[in-house]
Amino acid sequence: MEQRVLFLSFSSLLLLSFSGSVDAYKNYTVGDSLGWYDTTVKSNVDYQKWADGKNFSLGDFLIFNTDNNHSVVQTYNFTTYKLCDYDNSVDNDTVEWSSANPSNTLTQGATVAVPLLKEGPNYFFSGDYDGEQCDNGQHFKITVSHGKGLPDSLKDPSDQAPAPNAADYDSTPDTVVPFDFNNPHDQDTDVKKDSGSLSLYGKFLDMKLNGILLLLGIVYMF
Ligand SMILES: *[C@@H]1O[C@H](CO)[C@@H](O)[C@H](O)[C@H]1NC(C)=O
Ligand SMILES: *[C@@H]1O[C@H](CO)[C@@H](O)[C@H](O)[C@H]1NC(C)=O
Ligand SMILES: *[C@@H]1O[C@H](CO)[C@@H](O)[C@H](O)[C@H]1NC(C)=O
Ligand SMILES: *[C@@H]1O[C@H](CO)[C@@H](O)[C@H](O)[C@H]1NC(C)=O
Ligand SMILES: *[C@@H]1O[C@H](CO)[C@@H](O)[C@H](O)[C@H]1NC(C)=O
């Protein structure tokens, strides 16, 4: 649960920093104004009908407006969906997005935003009350297409790390200069020293600049 909260805050942070590119992705409010309920609460919900007219792509969000007596389970596993069975689901293909414990007496509103992270069939249902609400119409299937692909903000950070040595792949190997026994003090030495001190100076400048920028940032914050 904590991981999920961490992930959510992490993604919203990233979303904020990439907000310029988010416009291309869509947010769909599940059931529109009816929200996300079973047929004993709202007799006229038909989520499959709601979903069938729409094209969903990677990076879109489904927004579920519901209460804490209903949950949002997202699964890629047809068996889990078919059986309305969150309790026996496998961890790696099923996520429950709402964290509140179901309450029969004290209900309060809840809005759950679920990102579409995987192409192909995605299934949604309420996992509360042993699948009772799912059996009562609270379920639907969508097919997610590639679209523009996932925005950086939703990519798994571990997928983004460059492959080891990826940057070196095309670079030419360092030329090996054999040591000259007859002339150990080769002419390059002075040049190397110079460029060394130059780049040191550059680094120093860089650090100074960064320090100034940091200071400016701190001053700006107050
Ligand atoms: C879509 O929903 C997500 C999650 O709530 C939010 O961060 C994002 O800003 C929304 N995007 C749009 C275009 O409304
Ligand atoms: C969904 O995609 C199909 C085929 O690409 C297109 O014909 C249809 O108009 C789209 N529907 C919506 C609601 O965008
Ligand atoms: C789907 O979930 C069921 C439990 O509901 C599990 O037994 C099965 O192995 C899962 N299928 C895959 C492909 O992981
Ligand atoms: C999920 O885990 C099961 C074993 O518990 C494994 O057979 C299956 O390949 C895994 N699926 C994915 C998508 O990693
Ligand atoms: C909570 O959900 C259960 C199962 O759908 C239902 O029987 C009960 O009446 C609901 N409680 C409230 C307060 O809506």
Short mmCIF file of C-alpha atoms and ligand atoms in Angstrom, two decimals:
data_model
loop_
_atom_site.label_atom_id
_atom_site.label_comp_id
_atom_site.label_asym_id
_atom_site.label_seq_id
_atom_site.Cartn_x
_atom_site.Cartn_y
_atom_site.Cartn_z
CA MET A 1 0.00 0.00 0.00
CA GLU A 2 2.76 2.39 0.92
CA GLN A 3 4.51 1.51 -2.29
CA ARG A 4 1.43 2.42 -4.22
CA VAL A 5 1.19 5.79 -2.49
CA LEU A 6 4.87 6.37 -3.13
CA PHE A 7 4.45 5.42 -6.76
CA LEU A 8 1.47 7.74 -7.12
CA SER A 9 3.22 10.72 -5.59
CA PHE A 10 6.31 9.95 -7.61
CA SER A 11 4.30 9.83 -10.82
CA SER A 12 2.43 13.01 -10.05
CA LEU A 13 5.71 14.75 -9.35
CA LEU A 14 7.00 13.56 -12.69
CA LEU A 15 3.72 14.50 -14.33
CA LEU A 16 4.15 18.00 -12.99
CA SER A 17 7.60 18.30 -14.44
CA PHE A 18 6.50 17.01 -17.81
CA SER A 19 3.13 18.74 -17.85
CA GLY A 20 3.92 20.18 -21.25
CA SER A 21 3.61 16.80 -22.94
CA VAL A 22 0.62 15.50 -20.98
CA ASP A 23 -1.99 17.28 -23.10
CA ALA A 24 -1.89 14.58 -25.75
CA TYR A 25 -3.17 11.93 -23.36
CA LYS A 26 -6.82 11.57 -22.40
CA ASN A 27 -8.60 11.10 -19.10
CA TYR A 28 -11.84 9.15 -19.25
CA THR A 29 -14.39 9.41 -16.45
CA VAL A 30 -15.75 5.89 -16.07
CA GLY A 31 -19.54 5.82 -16.40
CA ASP A 32 -19.50 9.58 -16.95
CA SER A 33 -21.85 11.25 -14.46
CA LEU A 34 -23.10 7.91 -13.07
CA GLY A 35 -19.74 7.12 -11.53
CA TRP A 36 -18.42 3.66 -10.58
CA TYR A 37 -21.11 1.64 -8.76
CA ASP A 38 -22.87 -1.70 -8.92
CA THR A 39 -26.44 -2.06 -10.14
CA THR A 40 -27.88 -2.26 -6.62
CA VAL A 41 -26.76 1.35 -6.15
CA LYS A 42 -27.30 2.66 -9.71
CA SER A 43 -29.58 0.36 -11.63
CA ASN A 44 -28.82 1.82 -15.06
CA VAL A 45 -25.02 1.50 -15.19
CA ASP A 46 -23.60 -0.39 -18.18
CA TYR A 47 -19.83 -0.05 -18.16
CA GLN A 48 -19.19 -2.25 -21.15
CA LYS A 49 -21.48 -0.06 -23.22
CA TRP A 50 -19.69 3.01 -21.86
CA ALA A 51 -16.30 1.59 -22.83
CA ASP A 52 -17.15 0.15 -26.23
CA GLY A 53 -17.39 3.48 -28.06
CA LYS A 54 -13.95 4.63 -26.98
CA ASN A 55 -10.35 4.24 -28.08
CA PHE A 56 -7.98 3.84 -25.17
CA SER A 57 -4.22 4.31 -25.51
CA LEU A 58 -1.15 3.94 -23.37
CA GLY A 59 -0.77 6.87 -20.99
CA ASP A 60 -4.49 7.65 -20.78
CA PHE A 61 -6.13 7.60 -17.36
CA LEU A 62 -9.42 6.11 -16.25
CA ILE A 63 -10.98 8.21 -13.50
CA PHE A 64 -13.30 6.28 -11.20
CA ASN A 65 -15.73 8.37 -9.15
CA THR A 66 -17.03 6.08 -6.45
CA ASP A 67 -17.10 5.61 -2.68
CA ASN A 68 -15.13 3.56 -0.19
CA ASN A 69 -17.70 0.77 -0.34
CA HIS A 70 -16.51 -0.05 -3.90
CA SER A 71 -13.04 -0.79 -5.18
CA VAL A 72 -11.14 -0.62 -8.46
CA VAL A 73 -9.29 -3.73 -9.51
CA GLN A 74 -7.27 -3.62 -12.73
CA THR A 75 -6.13 -6.94 -14.12
CA TYR A 76 -4.54 -8.35 -17.27
CA ASN A 77 -5.66 -11.83 -16.28
CA PHE A 78 -8.89 -12.95 -17.93
CA THR A 79 -9.48 -15.70 -15.37
CA THR A 80 -9.32 -13.22 -12.50
CA TYR A 81 -11.79 -11.00 -14.35
CA LYS A 82 -14.14 -13.79 -15.35
CA LEU A 83 -14.32 -15.09 -11.77
CA CYS A 84 -14.60 -11.56 -10.25
CA ASP A 85 -11.91 -12.90 -7.97
CA TYR A 86 -9.46 -10.40 -6.56
CA ASP A 87 -8.66 -12.48 -3.48
CA ASN A 88 -6.94 -15.30 -5.38
CA SER A 89 -5.31 -13.11 -7.99
CA VAL A 90 -1.60 -13.17 -8.77
CA ASP A 91 0.38 -10.13 -7.68
CA ASN A 92 2.09 -9.42 -10.95
CA ASP A 93 -0.98 -9.13 -13.18
CA THR A 94 -3.55 -7.55 -10.89
CA VAL A 95 -3.63 -4.23 -8.99
CA GLU A 96 -6.22 -2.91 -6.59
CA TRP A 97 -6.08 0.86 -6.86
CA SER A 98 -8.40 2.01 -4.10
CA SER A 99 -6.94 1.56 -0.69
CA ALA A 100 -9.85 2.21 1.64
CA ASN A 101 -11.40 -0.69 3.47
CA PRO A 102 -14.95 -1.25 2.34
CA SER A 103 -17.42 0.20 4.77
CA ASN A 104 -21.06 -0.72 4.88
CA THR A 105 -22.04 2.08 7.21
CA LEU A 106 -19.67 5.00 6.83
CA THR A 107 -19.37 5.66 3.10
CA GLN A 108 -17.52 8.61 1.71
CA GLY A 109 -16.66 9.66 -1.81
CA ALA A 110 -13.47 8.46 -3.46
CA THR A 111 -11.85 9.32 -6.76
CA VAL A 112 -9.35 6.87 -8.16
CA ALA A 113 -7.15 7.63 -11.18
CA VAL A 114 -5.79 4.56 -12.95
CA PRO A 115 -3.13 4.94 -15.67
CA LEU A 116 -3.18 2.61 -18.67
CA LEU A 117 0.30 1.12 -18.65
CA LYS A 118 0.00 -1.99 -20.76
CA GLU A 119 -1.21 -2.62 -24.30
CA GLY A 120 -3.87 -5.19 -25.04
CA PRO A 121 -6.78 -6.32 -22.88
CA ASN A 122 -7.21 -4.54 -19.55
CA TYR A 123 -10.02 -5.65 -17.24
CA PHE A 124 -11.63 -3.67 -14.43
CA PHE A 125 -13.99 -4.67 -11.67
CA SER A 126 -14.86 -4.03 -8.06
CA GLY A 127 -13.12 -6.56 -5.88
CA ASP A 128 -15.12 -5.88 -2.73
CA TYR A 129 -17.54 -8.33 -1.09
CA ASP A 130 -16.07 -11.44 -2.73
CA GLY A 131 -16.95 -10.25 -6.21
CA GLU A 132 -20.60 -9.55 -5.40
CA GLN A 133 -20.44 -6.01 -6.83
CA CYS A 134 -18.57 -7.26 -9.88
CA ASP A 135 -21.32 -9.81 -10.44
CA ASN A 136 -23.81 -6.96 -10.12
CA GLY A 137 -22.56 -5.19 -13.24
CA GLN A 138 -19.48 -3.45 -11.88
CA HIS A 139 -16.98 -4.68 -14.46
CA PHE A 140 -15.78 -4.01 -18.00
CA LYS A 141 -13.07 -4.84 -20.47
CA ILE A 142 -11.09 -2.48 -22.71
CA THR A 143 -8.34 -2.94 -25.26
CA VAL A 144 -5.47 -0.51 -24.94
CA SER A 145 -3.64 0.47 -28.11
CA HIS A 146 -0.11 1.82 -28.36
CA GLY A 147 -1.09 5.37 -29.36
CA LYS A 148 1.80 7.70 -28.55
CA GLY A 149 3.30 5.21 -26.13
CA LEU A 150 3.84 5.82 -22.45
CA PRO A 151 4.91 9.29 -21.37
CA ASP A 152 8.18 9.41 -19.43
CA SER A 153 6.20 10.20 -16.31
CA LEU A 154 4.57 6.76 -16.35
CA LYS A 155 7.51 4.65 -17.40
CA ASP A 156 8.92 2.23 -14.88
CA PRO A 157 12.08 3.97 -13.65
CA SER A 158 13.99 0.68 -13.89
CA ASP A 159 13.18 0.50 -17.62
CA GLN A 160 14.69 3.90 -18.21
CA ALA A 161 18.19 3.22 -16.98
CA PRO A 162 20.48 3.07 -20.01
CA ALA A 163 21.99 -0.29 -20.74
CA PRO A 164 25.47 -0.58 -19.28
CA ASN A 165 28.06 0.90 -21.63
CA ALA A 166 25.33 1.91 -24.05
CA ALA A 167 26.98 5.30 -24.50
CA ASP A 168 30.38 3.75 -25.19
CA TYR A 169 29.06 1.37 -27.77
CA ASP A 170 30.02 3.35 -30.85
CA SER A 171 32.99 5.28 -29.54
CA THR A 172 36.39 4.37 -30.88
CA PRO A 173 38.68 2.58 -28.45
CA ASP A 174 41.42 4.66 -26.83
CA THR A 175 44.57 4.54 -28.88
CA VAL A 176 47.26 2.66 -27.05
CA VAL A 177 50.53 4.53 -27.18
CA PRO A 178 53.44 2.22 -26.46
CA PHE A 179 55.83 3.53 -23.83
CA ASP A 180 58.95 4.96 -25.41
CA PHE A 181 61.95 3.69 -23.43
CA ASN A 182 64.31 6.02 -25.28
CA ASN A 183 62.29 9.09 -24.63
CA PRO A 184 60.30 8.65 -21.42
CA HIS A 185 59.41 12.35 -21.18
CA ASP A 186 57.33 12.46 -24.30
CA GLN A 187 56.35 15.79 -25.78
CA ASP A 188 52.70 15.39 -25.02
CA THR A 189 53.21 15.75 -21.30
CA ASP A 190 53.02 19.53 -21.20
CA VAL A 191 49.96 19.64 -23.40
CA LYS A 192 48.21 17.11 -21.21
CA LYS A 193 48.99 19.12 -18.11
CA ASP A 194 47.53 22.20 -19.73
CA SER A 195 44.31 20.59 -20.83
CA GLY A 196 44.06 18.99 -17.42
CA SER A 197 44.22 22.27 -15.62
CA LEU A 198 41.87 23.81 -18.17
CA SER A 199 39.20 21.22 -17.57
CA LEU A 200 39.75 21.52 -13.83
CA TYR A 201 39.14 25.22 -14.12
CA GLY A 202 36.05 24.48 -16.17
CA LYS A 203 34.75 22.20 -13.47
CA PHE A 204 35.44 24.84 -10.86
CA LEU A 205 33.49 27.39 -12.89
CA ASP A 206 30.68 24.88 -13.26
CA MET A 207 30.53 24.32 -9.54
CA LYS A 208 30.50 28.04 -8.90
CA LEU A 209 27.68 28.49 -11.40
CA ASN A 210 25.70 25.66 -9.86
CA GLY A 211 26.23 27.18 -6.44
CA ILE A 212 24.96 30.52 -7.64
CA LEU A 213 21.94 28.93 -9.32
CA LEU A 214 21.18 26.97 -6.16
CA LEU A 215 21.40 30.11 -4.07
CA LEU A 216 19.16 31.94 -6.52
CA GLY A 217 16.69 29.04 -6.32
CA ILE A 218 16.63 29.18 -2.53
CA VAL A 219 16.21 32.94 -2.51
CA TYR A 220 13.43 32.61 -5.09
CA MET A 221 11.58 30.10 -2.92
CA PHE A 222 11.23 32.58 -0.10
C1 LIG B 1 -5.39 13.01 -15.90
O1 LIG B 1 -5.41 12.46 -14.61
C2 LIG B 1 -4.15 12.46 -13.97
C3 LIG B 1 -4.29 11.72 -12.66
O2 LIG B 1 -5.28 12.28 -11.86
C4 LIG B 1 -3.68 13.89 -13.79
O3 LIG B 1 -2.42 13.89 -13.17
C5 LIG B 1 -3.61 14.56 -15.15
O4 LIG B 1 -3.28 15.91 -14.99
C6 LIG B 1 -4.93 14.46 -15.87
N1 LIG B 1 -4.76 14.95 -17.23
C7 LIG B 1 -5.66 15.72 -17.82
C8 LIG B 1 -5.36 16.10 -19.24
O5 LIG B 1 -6.67 16.11 -17.25
C1 LIG B 2 -11.56 4.91 -32.72
O1 LIG B 2 -10.67 4.43 -33.72
C2 LIG B 2 -11.35 4.03 -34.91
C3 LIG B 2 -10.32 3.40 -35.82
O2 LIG B 2 -9.06 3.95 -35.66
C4 LIG B 2 -12.02 5.25 -35.52
O3 LIG B 2 -12.72 4.88 -36.70
C5 LIG B 2 -13.02 5.84 -34.51
O4 LIG B 2 -13.58 7.03 -35.04
C6 LIG B 2 -12.34 6.15 -33.20
N1 LIG B 2 -13.32 6.55 -32.24
C7 LIG B 2 -13.18 7.59 -31.41
C8 LIG B 2 -14.30 7.84 -30.46
O5 LIG B 2 -12.20 8.31 -31.45
C1 LIG B 3 -4.45 -15.77 -13.64
O1 LIG B 3 -4.94 -15.76 -12.32
C2 LIG B 3 -5.17 -17.06 -11.79
C3 LIG B 3 -5.79 -16.87 -10.41
O2 LIG B 3 -6.97 -16.16 -10.52
C4 LIG B 3 -3.87 -17.83 -11.73
O3 LIG B 3 -4.13 -19.14 -11.27
C5 LIG B 3 -3.28 -17.90 -13.12
O4 LIG B 3 -2.01 -18.51 -13.06
C6 LIG B 3 -3.13 -16.50 -13.69
N1 LIG B 3 -2.69 -16.60 -15.09
C7 LIG B 3 -1.52 -16.11 -15.51
C8 LIG B 3 -1.25 -16.26 -16.96
O5 LIG B 3 -0.70 -15.59 -14.75
C1 LIG B 4 3.58 -13.77 -12.93
O1 LIG B 4 3.98 -14.74 -11.99
C2 LIG B 4 3.71 -16.08 -12.39
C3 LIG B 4 4.12 -16.99 -11.27
O2 LIG B 4 3.59 -16.53 -10.06
C4 LIG B 4 4.48 -16.38 -13.68
O3 LIG B 4 4.16 -17.68 -14.13
C5 LIG B 4 4.10 -15.37 -14.76
O4 LIG B 4 4.91 -15.58 -15.88
C6 LIG B 4 4.31 -13.96 -14.27
N1 LIG B 4 3.81 -13.04 -15.26
C7 LIG B 4 4.47 -11.93 -15.61
C8 LIG B 4 3.80 -11.10 -16.64
O5 LIG B 4 5.54 -11.60 -15.12
C1 LIG B 5 -21.86 -1.70 0.48
O1 LIG B 5 -21.81 -2.72 -0.52
C2 LIG B 5 -22.51 -3.90 -0.19
C3 LIG B 5 -22.27 -4.90 -1.31
O2 LIG B 5 -22.55 -4.34 -2.56
C4 LIG B 5 -24.00 -3.57 -0.03
O3 LIG B 5 -24.69 -4.75 0.34
C5 LIG B 5 -24.18 -2.50 1.02
O4 LIG B 5 -25.51 -2.10 1.08
C6 LIG B 5 -23.31 -1.29 0.70
N1 LIG B 5 -23.40 -0.34 1.78
C7 LIG B 5 -23.64 0.96 1.59
C8 LIG B 5 -23.72 1.79 2.81
O5 LIG B 5 -23.81 1.44 0.47
#
